[in-house]
Amino acid sequence: QIERDELGSMILWGPPGSGKTTLATIVAHRTRSDFVKFSAVLAGIKEIKEVMAAAEKGRRYGRRTVLFIDEIHRFNKAQQDAFLPYVERGDVVLIGATTENPSFEVNSALLSRAKVYMLSPLSTDEVLTLLARALKDEKRGLAAERVEISEELLRQIAVFANGDARAAYNTLETAVAAADRDAGGRATVTEAIIEDAIQRKMLLYDKAGEEHYNLISALHKSVRNSDPDAALYWLGRMLEAGEDPLYVARRLIRMASEDIGLADPAALGVSVAAMQAVHFVGMPEGNLALAQAAVYLALAPKSNALYAGYSDVQTDAQKTVAEPVPLRLRNPVTGLVEHLGYGKGYQYAHDAPGRLTEMQCLPDNLKDRRYYRPTDEGFERKLKEKLQAIEEWRKKYTR
């Protein structure tokens, strides 16, 4: 398509340093169309309209415009919508680059008019090849520095880069700049210099990006699968990368109710206590409180009975939003409403033997509905026995 200059709109999705901008640069050099590079970080609606007006004018004179938008996920819905009519009419061929999942970050209407190409991270060997090439490149690389560096140290940089060619080159460049020079101007890069350069390259962690959701998903699923080692690892990955510890604490609280529930009622308290501990002592001291909660949740008995029950409730609540509260359950706070039947038929459980009555509390059309179905796990086994006893009593005494 590039060779024939027959490009269609596309989204280039891949991690940092995987070649998205490089591909766009190749298009810029090969296409006979007008090529416009656009940054979603710097541009607004005004700039979009100006570029689109120029593209529309160019099409009237038989010129196509290829528009490259870097970090398209940073445009909001209104900004992305501004491109749509021009893409539909063929005024522009849109090439969007994003590190985030386009299914979540690009408008569905725009996404349906573009092909999505997923770029994988570079392998360690591929990054190593690029680093070796940079050391020999006299025009754009580091050949003039006459760098002395071992293959082992280059591989260390490549591994650290985790598929990001740009990060690898920047780390190498930082190390070379810090290296000592001999009398002939040769730069010798040592292991200590590499370690220092890597430490300066703080891990970039987009707290609103896909990796943020991938990591919390990994933690949640590890807890659900009763794997304390994996839970600790994914927790550490987030905290060491700079994730908000209170966000992690909130997610642990959710896990305690969703995946453990009443199988271990203490799990919720442990999670809430971990959040309070982070409030009290701050970070990094609070990391152990979160670790304690994560391991506790991972090893606690599991039940999703509350989660499943409430999911059913949500469905029924939406379908029966106009269902009136039975009169027997209404509070007769005035003589008028008491005259209308409020409270009639109400039975006070504390006055009944066993603290049980046959009074029906659900609406008539839901009277046989069962939302909470306890499992045999942990404390829920006792709750299940209790519930079975209540149901047997009601079958026996309810008229």
GROMACS .gro file of C-alpha atoms in nm:
model
  399
    1GLN     CA    1   0.000   0.000   0.000
    2ILE     CA    2   0.283   0.240   0.085
    3GLU     CA    3   0.467   0.162  -0.240
    4ARG     CA    4   0.149   0.212  -0.447
    5ASP     CA    5   0.047   0.520  -0.248
    6GLU     CA    6  -0.292   0.357  -0.189
    7LEU     CA    7  -0.318   0.400   0.183
    8GLY     CA    8  -0.644   0.376   0.374
    9SER     CA    9  -0.705   0.512   0.721
   10MET     CA   10  -0.538   0.306   0.992
   11ILE     CA   11  -0.464   0.291   1.363
   12LEU     CA   12  -0.114   0.183   1.465
   13TRP     CA   13  -0.143   0.028   1.811
   14GLY     CA   14   0.169  -0.071   1.998
   15PRO     CA   15   0.384  -0.007   2.304
   16PRO     CA   16   0.633   0.281   2.318
   17GLY     CA   17   0.931   0.236   2.090
   18SER     CA   18   0.769  -0.030   1.871
   19GLY     CA   19   0.799   0.171   1.547
   20LYS     CA   20   0.470   0.358   1.509
   21THR     CA   21   0.630   0.695   1.436
   22THR     CA   22   0.896   0.528   1.221
   23LEU     CA   23   0.625   0.378   1.000
   24ALA     CA   24   0.461   0.718   0.971
   25THR     CA   25   0.796   0.869   0.869
   26ILE     CA   26   0.833   0.605   0.598
   27VAL     CA   27   0.488   0.698   0.469
   28ALA     CA   28   0.585   1.067   0.471
   29HIS     CA   29   0.889   0.999   0.255
   30ARG     CA   30   0.716   0.761   0.013
   31THR     CA   31   0.373   0.913  -0.040
   32ARG     CA   32   0.290   1.160  -0.314
   33SER     CA   33   0.010   1.294  -0.098
   34ASP     CA   34   0.041   1.594   0.131
   35PHE     CA   35   0.166   1.462   0.465
   36VAL     CA   36   0.065   1.643   0.784
   37LYS     CA   37   0.191   1.540   1.128
   38PHE     CA   38  -0.034   1.628   1.416
   39SER     CA   39   0.019   1.590   1.793
   40ALA     CA   40  -0.285   1.516   2.005
   41VAL     CA   41  -0.100   1.663   2.303
   42LEU     CA   42  -0.058   2.008   2.146
   43ALA     CA   43  -0.360   2.050   1.919
   44GLY     CA   44  -0.721   2.145   1.984
   45ILE     CA   45  -1.044   2.176   1.787
   46LYS     CA   46  -0.928   2.504   1.627
   47GLU     CA   47  -0.612   2.345   1.485
   48ILE     CA   48  -0.806   2.039   1.370
   49LYS     CA   49  -1.052   2.253   1.174
   50GLU     CA   50  -0.770   2.449   1.011
   51VAL     CA   51  -0.595   2.132   0.894
   52MET     CA   52  -0.923   1.979   0.776
   53ALA     CA   53  -1.014   2.292   0.579
   54ALA     CA   54  -0.676   2.280   0.403
   55ALA     CA   55  -0.726   1.908   0.329
   56GLU     CA   56  -1.074   1.971   0.187
   57LYS     CA   57  -0.935   2.246  -0.036
   58GLY     CA   58  -0.652   2.018  -0.148
   59ARG     CA   59  -0.897   1.744  -0.249
   60ARG     CA   60  -1.081   1.988  -0.476
   61TYR     CA   61  -0.752   2.032  -0.661
   62GLY     CA   62  -0.688   1.658  -0.677
   63ARG     CA   63  -0.447   1.641  -0.381
   64ARG     CA   64  -0.485   1.385  -0.105
   65THR     CA   65  -0.381   1.455   0.253
   66VAL     CA   66  -0.233   1.190   0.479
   67LEU     CA   67  -0.279   1.300   0.839
   68PHE     CA   68  -0.063   1.136   1.106
   69ILE     CA   69  -0.194   1.185   1.460
   70ASP     CA   70   0.050   1.091   1.732
   71GLU     CA   71  -0.110   0.977   2.060
   72ILE     CA   72  -0.461   0.988   1.916
   73HIS     CA   73  -0.596   0.844   2.242
   74ARG     CA   74  -0.530   1.183   2.405
   75PHE     CA   75  -0.802   1.344   2.193
   76ASN     CA   76  -1.140   1.351   2.365
   77LYS     CA   77  -1.461   1.235   2.195
   78ALA     CA   78  -1.546   1.580   2.055
   79GLN     CA   79  -1.199   1.619   1.907
   80GLN     CA   80  -1.208   1.274   1.749
   81ASP     CA   81  -1.557   1.341   1.613
   82ALA     CA   82  -1.421   1.646   1.431
   83PHE     CA   83  -1.220   1.416   1.199
   84LEU     CA   84  -1.509   1.188   1.111
   85PRO     CA   85  -1.679   1.376   0.821
   86TYR     CA   86  -1.345   1.439   0.651
   87VAL     CA   87  -1.244   1.074   0.679
   88GLU     CA   88  -1.585   0.965   0.548
   89ARG     CA   89  -1.562   1.197   0.245
   90GLY     CA   90  -1.206   1.093   0.172
   91ASP     CA   91  -1.059   1.438   0.232
   92VAL     CA   92  -0.794   1.280   0.453
   93VAL     CA   93  -0.632   0.944   0.510
   94LEU     CA   94  -0.595   0.925   0.886
   95ILE     CA   95  -0.307   0.739   1.050
   96GLY     CA   96  -0.344   0.736   1.427
   97ALA     CA   97  -0.074   0.613   1.663
   98THR     CA   98  -0.162   0.496   2.012
   99THR     CA   99  -0.013   0.300   2.299
  100GLU     CA  100  -0.362   0.232   2.436
  101ASN     CA  101  -0.623  -0.021   2.332
  102PRO     CA  102  -0.812   0.156   2.048
  103SER     CA  103  -1.130  -0.033   2.141
  104PHE     CA  104  -1.146   0.183   2.454
  105GLU     CA  105  -0.971   0.501   2.343
  106VAL     CA  106  -1.083   0.562   1.982
  107ASN     CA  107  -1.444   0.643   1.893
  108SER     CA  108  -1.623   0.343   1.746
  109ALA     CA  109  -1.738   0.544   1.441
  110LEU     CA  110  -1.380   0.645   1.362
  111LEU     CA  111  -1.250   0.298   1.444
  112SER     CA  112  -1.496   0.135   1.203
  113ARG     CA  113  -1.346   0.336   0.916
  114ALA     CA  114  -0.986   0.239   0.986
  115LYS     CA  115  -0.780  -0.078   0.992
  116VAL     CA  116  -0.606  -0.153   1.319
  117TYR     CA  117  -0.247  -0.274   1.298
  118MET     CA  118  -0.101  -0.410   1.621
  119LEU     CA  119   0.274  -0.362   1.659
  120SER     CA  120   0.445  -0.601   1.897
  121PRO     CA  121   0.730  -0.497   2.128
  122LEU     CA  122   1.074  -0.557   1.981
  123SER     CA  123   1.259  -0.865   2.103
  124THR     CA  124   1.573  -0.827   2.312
  125ASP     CA  125   1.785  -0.938   2.015
  126GLU     CA  126   1.617  -0.683   1.788
  127VAL     CA  127   1.685  -0.404   2.036
  128LEU     CA  128   2.042  -0.528   2.066
  129THR     CA  129   2.082  -0.504   1.688
  130LEU     CA  130   1.955  -0.145   1.692
  131LEU     CA  131   2.197  -0.052   1.970
  132ALA     CA  132   2.490  -0.202   1.780
  133ARG     CA  133   2.384  -0.009   1.471
  134ALA     CA  134   2.363   0.315   1.671
  135LEU     CA  135   2.721   0.268   1.791
  136LYS     CA  136   2.839   0.250   1.428
  137ASP     CA  137   2.619   0.524   1.279
  138GLU     CA  138   2.829   0.835   1.217
  139LYS     CA  139   2.547   1.066   1.105
  140ARG     CA  140   2.270   0.993   1.353
  141GLY     CA  141   2.432   0.763   1.605
  142LEU     CA  142   2.721   0.749   1.851
  143ALA     CA  143   3.009   0.646   1.626
  144ALA     CA  144   3.188   0.977   1.685
  145GLU     CA  145   3.205   0.895   2.058
  146ARG     CA  146   3.419   0.584   1.986
  147VAL     CA  147   3.234   0.391   2.257
  148GLU     CA  148   3.388   0.097   2.440
  149ILE     CA  149   3.109  -0.123   2.580
  150SER     CA  150   3.079  -0.498   2.623
  151GLU     CA  151   2.816  -0.715   2.457
  152GLU     CA  152   2.693  -0.811   2.803
  153LEU     CA  153   2.628  -0.449   2.901
  154LEU     CA  154   2.450  -0.380   2.573
  155ARG     CA  155   2.226  -0.678   2.640
  156GLN     CA  156   2.157  -0.546   2.988
  157ILE     CA  157   2.030  -0.221   2.833
  158ALA     CA  158   1.822  -0.416   2.579
  159VAL     CA  159   1.661  -0.629   2.850
  160PHE     CA  160   1.582  -0.322   3.061
  161ALA     CA  161   1.418  -0.149   2.764
  162ASN     CA  162   1.155  -0.425   2.749
  163GLY     CA  163   1.099  -0.391   2.374
  164ASP     CA  164   1.119  -0.011   2.363
  165ALA     CA  165   1.389   0.086   2.113
  166ARG     CA  166   1.366   0.454   2.206
  167ALA     CA  167   1.418   0.381   2.576
  168ALA     CA  168   1.715   0.159   2.494
  169TYR     CA  169   1.882   0.426   2.281
  170ASN     CA  170   1.818   0.698   2.540
  171THR     CA  171   1.970   0.480   2.812
  172LEU     CA  172   2.276   0.411   2.599
  173GLU     CA  173   2.307   0.781   2.516
  174THR     CA  174   2.286   0.872   2.887
  175ALA     CA  175   2.553   0.615   2.972
  176VAL     CA  176   2.788   0.738   2.698
  177ALA     CA  177   2.746   1.098   2.814
  178ALA     CA  178   2.846   0.994   3.167
  179ALA     CA  179   3.141   0.778   3.060
  180ASP     CA  180   3.503   0.874   3.121
  181ARG     CA  181   3.716   0.957   2.816
  182ASP     CA  182   4.074   0.849   2.764
  183ALA     CA  183   4.341   1.069   2.606
  184GLY     CA  184   4.220   0.972   2.260
  185GLY     CA  185   3.859   1.069   2.338
  186ARG     CA  186   3.732   0.709   2.359
  187ALA     CA  187   3.432   0.668   2.594
  188THR     CA  188   3.443   0.360   2.815
  189VAL     CA  189   3.105   0.250   2.950
  190THR     CA  190   3.122   0.041   3.268
  191GLU     CA  191   2.863  -0.165   3.454
  192ALA     CA  192   2.836   0.104   3.724
  193ILE     CA  193   2.757   0.367   3.461
  194ILE     CA  194   2.489   0.144   3.306
  195GLU     CA  195   2.329   0.080   3.645
  196ASP     CA  196   2.326   0.454   3.717
  197ALA     CA  197   2.176   0.531   3.374
  198ILE     CA  198   1.905   0.271   3.422
  199GLN     CA  199   1.816   0.405   3.766
  200ARG     CA  200   1.771   0.751   3.616
  201LYS     CA  201   1.525   0.611   3.363
  202MET     CA  202   1.233   0.592   3.600
  203LEU     CA  203   0.968   0.348   3.497
  204LEU     CA  204   0.700   0.536   3.307
  205TYR     CA  205   0.361   0.411   3.424
  206ASP     CA  206   0.050   0.559   3.265
  207LYS     CA  207  -0.205   0.545   3.544
  208ALA     CA  208  -0.488   0.593   3.296
  209GLY     CA  209  -0.347   0.361   3.031
  210GLU     CA  210  -0.401   0.000   2.937
  211GLU     CA  211  -0.109  -0.135   3.141
  212HIS     CA  212  -0.270   0.014   3.451
  213TYR     CA  213  -0.579  -0.200   3.389
  214ASN     CA  214  -0.376  -0.504   3.285
  215LEU     CA  215  -0.183  -0.503   3.613
  216ILE     CA  216  -0.484  -0.458   3.840
  217SER     CA  217  -0.657  -0.734   3.643
  218ALA     CA  218  -0.357  -0.961   3.703
  219LEU     CA  219  -0.366  -0.886   4.077
  220HIS     CA  220  -0.741  -0.947   4.098
  221LYS     CA  221  -0.724  -1.277   3.911
  222SER     CA  222  -0.427  -1.394   4.120
  223VAL     CA  223  -0.621  -1.328   4.441
  224ARG     CA  224  -0.927  -1.504   4.298
  225ASN     CA  225  -0.709  -1.801   4.203
  226SER     CA  226  -0.567  -1.823   4.559
  227ASP     CA  227  -0.209  -1.756   4.446
  228PRO     CA  228  -0.038  -1.540   4.713
  229ASP     CA  229   0.296  -1.530   4.530
  230ALA     CA  230   0.141  -1.395   4.210
  231ALA     CA  231  -0.074  -1.153   4.411
  232LEU     CA  232   0.237  -1.015   4.583
  233TYR     CA  233   0.424  -0.988   4.253
  234TRP     CA  234   0.152  -0.795   4.068
  235LEU     CA  235   0.096  -0.575   4.372
  236GLY     CA  236   0.468  -0.495   4.376
  237ARG     CA  237   0.471  -0.425   4.003
  238MET     CA  238   0.210  -0.156   4.052
  239LEU     CA  239   0.346   0.002   4.367
  240GLU     CA  240   0.708   0.010   4.250
  241ALA     CA  241   0.594   0.172   3.925
  242GLY     CA  242   0.427   0.454   4.115
  243GLU     CA  243   0.063   0.344   4.123
  244ASP     CA  244  -0.158   0.529   4.371
  245PRO     CA  245  -0.161   0.300   4.679
  246LEU     CA  246  -0.511   0.414   4.771
  247TYR     CA  247  -0.636   0.298   4.431
  248VAL     CA  248  -0.484  -0.045   4.502
  249ALA     CA  249  -0.644  -0.045   4.847
  250ARG     CA  250  -0.986   0.033   4.700
  251ARG     CA  251  -0.949  -0.255   4.455
  252LEU     CA  252  -0.854  -0.491   4.739
  253ILE     CA  253  -1.171  -0.387   4.921
  254ARG     CA  254  -1.372  -0.473   4.609
  255MET     CA  255  -1.199  -0.814   4.584
  256ALA     CA  256  -1.284  -0.887   4.948
  257SER     CA  257  -1.656  -0.854   4.875
  258GLU     CA  258  -1.664  -0.985   4.517
  259ASP     CA  259  -1.452  -1.299   4.551
  260ILE     CA  260  -1.461  -1.382   4.924
  261GLY     CA  261  -1.768  -1.221   5.072
  262LEU     CA  262  -1.918  -1.404   5.366
  263ALA     CA  263  -1.695  -1.708   5.319
  264ASP     CA  264  -1.459  -1.500   5.536
  265PRO     CA  265  -1.628  -1.185   5.670
  266ALA     CA  266  -1.295  -1.069   5.816
  267ALA     CA  267  -1.151  -1.020   5.466
  268LEU     CA  268  -1.336  -0.692   5.421
  269GLY     CA  269  -1.207  -0.564   5.754
  270VAL     CA  270  -0.850  -0.659   5.667
  271SER     CA  271  -0.876  -0.470   5.337
  272VAL     CA  272  -1.030  -0.160   5.496
  273ALA     CA  273  -0.761  -0.168   5.767
  274ALA     CA  274  -0.492  -0.180   5.496
  275MET     CA  275  -0.638   0.132   5.338
  276GLN     CA  276  -0.645   0.307   5.676
  277ALA     CA  277  -0.285   0.203   5.739
  278VAL     CA  278  -0.176   0.363   5.412
  279HIS     CA  279  -0.356   0.681   5.522
  280PHE     CA  280  -0.185   0.676   5.862
  281VAL     CA  281   0.174   0.587   5.774
  282GLY     CA  282   0.194   0.683   5.407
  283MET     CA  283   0.431   0.529   5.155
  284PRO     CA  284   0.656   0.341   5.123
  285GLU     CA  285   0.582   0.211   5.476
  286GLY     CA  286   0.222   0.137   5.380
  287ASN     CA  287   0.326  -0.114   5.115
  288LEU     CA  288   0.345  -0.396   5.372
  289ALA     CA  289  -0.012  -0.330   5.486
  290LEU     CA  290  -0.127  -0.371   5.126
  291ALA     CA  291   0.089  -0.682   5.089
  292GLN     CA  292  -0.064  -0.826   5.406
  293ALA     CA  293  -0.413  -0.768   5.273
  294ALA     CA  294  -0.332  -0.912   4.930
  295VAL     CA  295  -0.191  -1.234   5.078
  296TYR     CA  296  -0.481  -1.265   5.323
  297LEU     CA  297  -0.734  -1.231   5.041
  298ALA     CA  298  -0.545  -1.479   4.823
  299LEU     CA  299  -0.551  -1.745   5.097
  300ALA     CA  300  -0.904  -1.677   5.221
  301PRO     CA  301  -1.188  -1.916   5.127
  302LYS     CA  302  -1.357  -1.800   4.809
  303SER     CA  303  -1.721  -1.727   4.730
  304ASN     CA  304  -1.885  -1.509   4.467
  305ALA     CA  305  -2.233  -1.563   4.612
  306LEU     CA  306  -2.278  -1.196   4.700
  307TYR     CA  307  -2.152  -1.084   4.359
  308ALA     CA  308  -2.382  -1.326   4.174
  309GLY     CA  309  -2.677  -1.240   4.396
  310TYR     CA  310  -2.640  -0.867   4.351
  311SER     CA  311  -2.603  -0.910   3.974
  312ASP     CA  312  -2.945  -1.078   3.974
  313VAL     CA  313  -3.082  -0.800   4.193
  314GLN     CA  314  -2.961  -0.536   3.947
  315THR     CA  315  -3.148  -0.706   3.664
  316ASP     CA  316  -3.471  -0.739   3.863
  317ALA     CA  317  -3.447  -0.387   4.008
  318GLN     CA  318  -3.430  -0.240   3.658
  319LYS     CA  319  -3.726  -0.448   3.541
  320THR     CA  320  -3.944  -0.373   3.846
  321VAL     CA  321  -3.856  -0.009   3.907
  322ALA     CA  322  -4.225   0.081   3.943
  323GLU     CA  323  -4.305  -0.210   4.178
  324PRO     CA  324  -4.468  -0.059   4.491
  325VAL     CA  325  -4.339  -0.138   4.839
  326PRO     CA  326  -4.593  -0.373   5.007
  327LEU     CA  327  -4.814  -0.185   5.254
  328ARG     CA  328  -4.709  -0.411   5.542
  329LEU     CA  329  -4.349  -0.291   5.504
  330ARG     CA  330  -4.436   0.079   5.496
  331ASN     CA  331  -4.401   0.288   5.810
  332PRO     CA  332  -4.733   0.439   5.930
  333VAL     CA  333  -4.581   0.770   6.042
  334THR     CA  334  -4.911   0.963   6.028
  335GLY     CA  335  -5.271   0.878   6.096
  336LEU     CA  336  -5.359   0.942   5.732
  337VAL     CA  337  -5.117   0.685   5.589
  338GLU     CA  338  -5.211   0.440   5.864
  339HIS     CA  339  -5.572   0.479   5.753
  340LEU     CA  340  -5.455   0.399   5.398
  341GLY     CA  341  -5.318   0.067   5.519
  342TYR     CA  342  -4.953   0.148   5.581
  343GLY     CA  343  -4.808  -0.107   5.824
  344LYS     CA  344  -5.110  -0.334   5.814
  345GLY     CA  345  -5.000  -0.696   5.844
  346TYR     CA  346  -4.650  -0.611   5.966
  347GLN     CA  347  -4.506  -0.869   6.207
  348TYR     CA  348  -4.231  -0.770   6.452
  349ALA     CA  349  -3.975  -1.053   6.441
  350HIS     CA  350  -3.839  -0.989   6.793
  351ASP     CA  351  -4.178  -1.072   6.940
  352ALA     CA  352  -4.191  -1.409   6.763
  353PRO     CA  353  -4.040  -1.741   6.879
  354GLY     CA  354  -3.703  -1.796   6.717
  355ARG     CA  355  -3.715  -1.435   6.589
  356LEU     CA  356  -3.892  -1.561   6.275
  357THR     CA  357  -4.229  -1.478   6.119
  358GLU     CA  358  -4.403  -1.599   5.806
  359MET     CA  359  -4.432  -1.242   5.673
  360GLN     CA  360  -4.342  -1.208   5.305
  361CYS     CA  361  -4.097  -0.921   5.244
  362LEU     CA  362  -4.045  -0.940   4.867
  363PRO     CA  363  -4.310  -0.805   4.625
  364ASP     CA  364  -4.569  -1.063   4.521
  365ASN     CA  365  -4.426  -1.115   4.172
  366LEU     CA  366  -4.082  -1.187   4.320
  367LYS     CA  367  -4.190  -1.383   4.625
  368ASP     CA  368  -4.008  -1.703   4.527
  369ARG     CA  369  -3.690  -1.529   4.409
  370ARG     CA  370  -3.361  -1.635   4.568
  371TYR     CA  371  -3.069  -1.396   4.535
  372TYR     CA  372  -2.825  -1.511   4.800
  373ARG     CA  373  -2.709  -1.867   4.748
  374PRO     CA  374  -2.433  -1.939   5.000
  375THR     CA  375  -2.160  -2.187   4.913
  376ASP     CA  376  -1.997  -2.454   5.129
  377GLU     CA  377  -1.678  -2.247   5.159
  378GLY     CA  378  -1.558  -2.115   5.495
  379PHE     CA  379  -1.810  -1.936   5.713
  380GLU     CA  380  -2.072  -1.953   5.438
  381ARG     CA  381  -2.122  -2.320   5.521
  382LYS     CA  382  -2.276  -2.212   5.854
  383LEU     CA  383  -2.479  -1.943   5.683
  384LYS     CA  384  -2.605  -2.200   5.434
  385GLU     CA  385  -2.718  -2.426   5.717
  386LYS     CA  386  -2.887  -2.130   5.888
  387LEU     CA  387  -3.064  -2.029   5.566
  388GLN     CA  388  -3.181  -2.386   5.504
  389ALA     CA  389  -3.325  -2.399   5.857
  390ILE     CA  390  -3.510  -2.068   5.801
  391GLU     CA  391  -3.651  -2.191   5.470
  392GLU     CA  392  -3.766  -2.519   5.629
  393TRP     CA  393  -3.939  -2.327   5.907
  394ARG     CA  394  -4.117  -2.100   5.659
  395LYS     CA  395  -4.231  -2.395   5.448
  396LYS     CA  396  -4.375  -2.549   5.761
  397TYR     CA  397  -4.547  -2.247   5.912
  398THR     CA  398  -4.626  -2.011   5.625
  399ARG     CA  399  -4.989  -2.033   5.523
   0.00000   0.00000   0.00000
